[in-house]
Amino acid sequence: MSTSQKPNPLVRAWRGATRLRRTRPFWGSLLLLAGAYFVANPLFGGDWAFYVHMGVRGVTPLLLAGGMAAAALVALCVPAQRHFPAIVASMLSVASLPLANLGGWIIGMMLGIIGSGLIFAWTPYSEKQLAKFAARDERRGRRRALRTSAV
């Protein structure tokens, strides 16, 4: 691709999303956020009177889900510090079983455990792998430039 020709904004956004997925524990964070949603889902839509009537017992699922979501966002935004949030999120996920409607109907607990495990196990790409990706992208760009110049 020549320097005078800028890529389409949609293409740039797709490349940015691909780079985000490659350089962060994206899928683990996504599963952990889904688990947090399932844990807190039964209490969404309640008004202040509902929460007062439920008392502290009714707020516990929201606190667990908030902690799980915060851990997912910390791991996504600061991947170098992913181990501690992953451990905290796995403990919150397991604690949601007795404290939050059987862990969000067990689905939220399982998604939280799997997501926190993926976050904990994620490792960043090495420089060699990143160079390989950059070379592949460069080859694709040259092929696209040849294809568009031939047409």
mmCIF file of C-alpha atoms in Angstrom:
data_model
loop_
_atom_site.group_PDB
_atom_site.id
_atom_site.type_symbol
_atom_site.label_atom_id
_atom_site.label_comp_id
_atom_site.label_asym_id
_atom_site.label_seq_id
_atom_site.Cartn_x
_atom_site.Cartn_y
_atom_site.Cartn_z
ATOM 1 C CA MET A 1 0.000 0.000 0.000
ATOM 2 C CA SER A 2 1.468 3.334 -0.980
ATOM 3 C CA THR A 3 1.962 6.092 1.545
ATOM 4 C CA SER A 4 -0.437 8.420 -0.278
ATOM 5 C CA GLN A 5 -3.274 5.908 -0.046
ATOM 6 C CA LYS A 6 -4.788 5.662 3.465
ATOM 7 C CA PRO A 7 -6.810 2.614 4.414
ATOM 8 C CA ASN A 8 -10.530 2.796 4.910
ATOM 9 C CA PRO A 9 -11.578 3.733 8.509
ATOM 10 C CA LEU A 10 -13.371 0.398 8.809
ATOM 11 C CA VAL A 11 -10.180 -1.447 7.857
ATOM 12 C CA ARG A 12 -8.183 0.604 10.370
ATOM 13 C CA ALA A 13 -10.740 -0.192 13.090
ATOM 14 C CA TRP A 14 -10.589 -3.905 12.230
ATOM 15 C CA ARG A 15 -6.788 -3.881 12.371
ATOM 16 C CA GLY A 16 -6.914 -2.085 15.724
ATOM 17 C CA ALA A 17 -9.336 -4.666 17.111
ATOM 18 C CA THR A 18 -7.106 -7.473 15.838
ATOM 19 C CA ARG A 19 -4.090 -5.875 17.514
ATOM 20 C CA LEU A 20 -6.064 -5.551 20.762
ATOM 21 C CA ARG A 21 -7.012 -9.239 20.647
ATOM 22 C CA ARG A 22 -3.413 -10.235 19.972
ATOM 23 C CA THR A 23 -1.823 -8.174 22.730
ATOM 24 C CA ARG A 24 -4.287 -8.616 25.595
ATOM 25 C CA PRO A 25 -6.123 -11.484 27.356
ATOM 26 C CA PHE A 26 -9.219 -10.569 25.345
ATOM 27 C CA TRP A 27 -11.209 -13.813 25.328
ATOM 28 C CA GLY A 28 -10.652 -14.511 29.009
ATOM 29 C CA SER A 29 -11.807 -11.001 29.886
ATOM 30 C CA LEU A 30 -14.847 -11.390 27.666
ATOM 31 C CA LEU A 31 -15.845 -14.669 29.342
ATOM 32 C CA LEU A 32 -15.273 -13.170 32.792
ATOM 33 C CA LEU A 33 -17.489 -10.186 31.924
ATOM 34 C CA ALA A 34 -20.188 -12.578 30.686
ATOM 35 C CA GLY A 35 -19.934 -14.485 33.963
ATOM 36 C CA ALA A 36 -20.311 -11.236 35.918
ATOM 37 C CA TYR A 37 -23.419 -10.445 33.892
ATOM 38 C CA PHE A 38 -25.001 -13.806 34.702
ATOM 39 C CA VAL A 39 -24.193 -13.462 38.402
ATOM 40 C CA ALA A 40 -25.831 -10.015 38.633
ATOM 41 C CA ASN A 41 -28.630 -10.590 36.099
ATOM 42 C CA PRO A 42 -31.389 -11.580 38.582
ATOM 43 C CA LEU A 43 -31.082 -8.209 40.326
ATOM 44 C CA PHE A 44 -30.959 -5.938 37.289
ATOM 45 C CA GLY A 45 -33.904 -3.608 36.996
ATOM 46 C CA GLY A 46 -34.613 -3.336 40.690
ATOM 47 C CA ASP A 47 -35.403 0.032 42.201
ATOM 48 C CA TRP A 48 -34.178 1.432 45.517
ATOM 49 C CA ALA A 49 -37.145 -0.003 47.454
ATOM 50 C CA PHE A 50 -36.357 -3.477 46.104
ATOM 51 C CA TYR A 51 -32.736 -3.293 47.268
ATOM 52 C CA VAL A 52 -33.776 -1.970 50.694
ATOM 53 C CA HIS A 53 -36.286 -4.795 51.042
ATOM 54 C CA MET A 54 -33.661 -7.387 50.062
ATOM 55 C CA GLY A 55 -31.108 -5.970 52.468
ATOM 56 C CA VAL A 56 -27.441 -6.876 52.423
ATOM 57 C CA ARG A 57 -28.231 -10.314 51.021
ATOM 58 C CA GLY A 58 -29.636 -8.712 47.890
ATOM 59 C CA VAL A 59 -26.576 -6.557 47.260
ATOM 60 C CA THR A 60 -24.074 -9.426 47.530
ATOM 61 C CA PRO A 61 -24.527 -10.629 43.912
ATOM 62 C CA LEU A 62 -23.990 -7.083 42.682
ATOM 63 C CA LEU A 63 -20.774 -6.776 44.679
ATOM 64 C CA LEU A 64 -19.509 -10.130 43.398
ATOM 65 C CA ALA A 65 -20.356 -9.247 39.802
ATOM 66 C CA GLY A 66 -18.778 -5.806 40.180
ATOM 67 C CA GLY A 67 -15.565 -7.359 41.453
ATOM 68 C CA MET A 68 -15.517 -9.852 38.595
ATOM 69 C CA ALA A 69 -16.115 -7.117 36.026
ATOM 70 C CA ALA A 70 -13.430 -4.910 37.570
ATOM 71 C CA ALA A 71 -10.942 -7.799 37.463
ATOM 72 C CA ALA A 72 -11.762 -8.407 33.790
ATOM 73 C CA LEU A 73 -11.241 -4.760 32.915
ATOM 74 C CA VAL A 74 -7.982 -4.530 34.861
ATOM 75 C CA ALA A 75 -6.647 -7.616 33.076
ATOM 76 C CA LEU A 76 -7.727 -6.190 29.724
ATOM 77 C CA CYS A 77 -6.287 -2.704 30.293
ATOM 78 C CA VAL A 78 -3.093 -3.683 32.168
ATOM 79 C CA PRO A 79 -2.119 -7.147 30.905
ATOM 80 C CA ALA A 80 1.177 -7.102 32.823
ATOM 81 C CA GLN A 81 -0.844 -7.188 36.068
ATOM 82 C CA ARG A 82 -3.213 -9.971 34.993
ATOM 83 C CA HIS A 83 -2.345 -12.623 37.582
ATOM 84 C CA PHE A 84 -3.728 -10.979 40.714
ATOM 85 C CA PRO A 85 -7.075 -9.971 39.132
ATOM 86 C CA ALA A 86 -7.412 -13.492 37.706
ATOM 87 C CA ILE A 87 -6.952 -15.047 41.150
ATOM 88 C CA VAL A 88 -9.407 -12.609 42.742
ATOM 89 C CA ALA A 89 -11.930 -13.213 39.953
ATOM 90 C CA SER A 90 -11.718 -16.982 40.367
ATOM 91 C CA MET A 91 -12.325 -16.625 44.118
ATOM 92 C CA LEU A 92 -15.296 -14.320 43.489
ATOM 93 C CA SER A 93 -16.676 -16.758 40.911
ATOM 94 C CA VAL A 94 -16.506 -19.669 43.327
ATOM 95 C CA ALA A 95 -17.987 -17.515 46.116
ATOM 96 C CA SER A 96 -20.939 -16.693 43.866
ATOM 97 C CA LEU A 97 -22.201 -20.279 44.118
ATOM 98 C CA PRO A 98 -23.526 -19.991 47.694
ATOM 99 C CA LEU A 99 -23.906 -16.199 47.749
ATOM 100 C CA ALA A 100 -25.571 -15.325 44.446
ATOM 101 C CA ASN A 101 -28.398 -17.514 43.173
ATOM 102 C CA LEU A 102 -26.265 -20.623 42.675
ATOM 103 C CA GLY A 103 -23.556 -18.598 40.973
ATOM 104 C CA GLY A 104 -25.824 -17.024 38.390
ATOM 105 C CA TRP A 105 -27.570 -20.319 37.671
ATOM 106 C CA ILE A 106 -24.148 -22.001 37.654
ATOM 107 C CA ILE A 107 -23.531 -20.508 34.195
ATOM 108 C CA GLY A 108 -22.049 -17.306 35.613
ATOM 109 C CA MET A 109 -19.812 -19.195 37.995
ATOM 110 C CA MET A 110 -18.481 -21.495 35.248
ATOM 111 C CA LEU A 111 -17.894 -18.614 32.830
ATOM 112 C CA GLY A 112 -16.084 -16.736 35.591
ATOM 113 C CA ILE A 113 -13.840 -19.683 36.447
ATOM 114 C CA ILE A 114 -13.014 -20.400 32.805
ATOM 115 C CA GLY A 115 -12.448 -16.704 32.012
ATOM 116 C CA SER A 116 -10.186 -16.148 35.004
ATOM 117 C CA GLY A 117 -8.249 -19.293 34.089
ATOM 118 C CA LEU A 118 -7.759 -17.998 30.550
ATOM 119 C CA ILE A 119 -6.599 -14.640 31.889
ATOM 120 C CA PHE A 120 -4.145 -16.292 34.271
ATOM 121 C CA ALA A 121 -2.744 -18.593 31.570
ATOM 122 C CA TRP A 122 -2.432 -15.926 28.861
ATOM 123 C CA THR A 123 1.087 -14.970 27.817
ATOM 124 C CA PRO A 124 2.044 -12.076 25.570
ATOM 125 C CA TYR A 125 3.479 -12.748 22.147
ATOM 126 C CA SER A 126 7.250 -12.797 21.858
ATOM 127 C CA GLU A 127 9.101 -10.325 19.658
ATOM 128 C CA LYS A 128 9.684 -13.112 17.130
ATOM 129 C CA GLN A 129 5.952 -13.811 16.863
ATOM 130 C CA LEU A 130 5.124 -10.099 16.546
ATOM 131 C CA ALA A 131 7.724 -9.736 13.773
ATOM 132 C CA LYS A 132 6.138 -12.716 12.002
ATOM 133 C CA PHE A 133 2.700 -11.055 12.207
ATOM 134 C CA ALA A 134 4.117 -7.771 10.893
ATOM 135 C CA ALA A 135 5.801 -9.551 7.957
ATOM 136 C CA ARG A 136 2.561 -11.346 7.116
ATOM 137 C CA ASP A 137 0.619 -8.073 7.204
ATOM 138 C CA GLU A 138 3.243 -6.459 4.970
ATOM 139 C CA ARG A 139 2.948 -9.302 2.439
ATOM 140 C CA ARG A 140 -0.834 -8.953 2.441
ATOM 141 C CA GLY A 141 -0.507 -5.213 1.894
ATOM 142 C CA ARG A 142 1.814 -5.720 -1.075
ATOM 143 C CA ARG A 143 -0.586 -8.272 -2.619
ATOM 144 C CA ARG A 144 -3.503 -5.862 -2.186
ATOM 145 C CA ALA A 145 -1.501 -3.056 -3.767
ATOM 146 C CA LEU A 146 -0.628 -5.270 -6.740
ATOM 147 C CA ARG A 147 -4.253 -6.349 -7.072
ATOM 148 C CA THR A 148 -5.561 -2.783 -7.044
ATOM 149 C CA SER A 149 -2.874 -1.518 -9.432
ATOM 150 C CA ALA A 150 -3.597 -4.355 -11.894
ATOM 151 C CA VAL A 151 -7.314 -3.470 -12.010
#
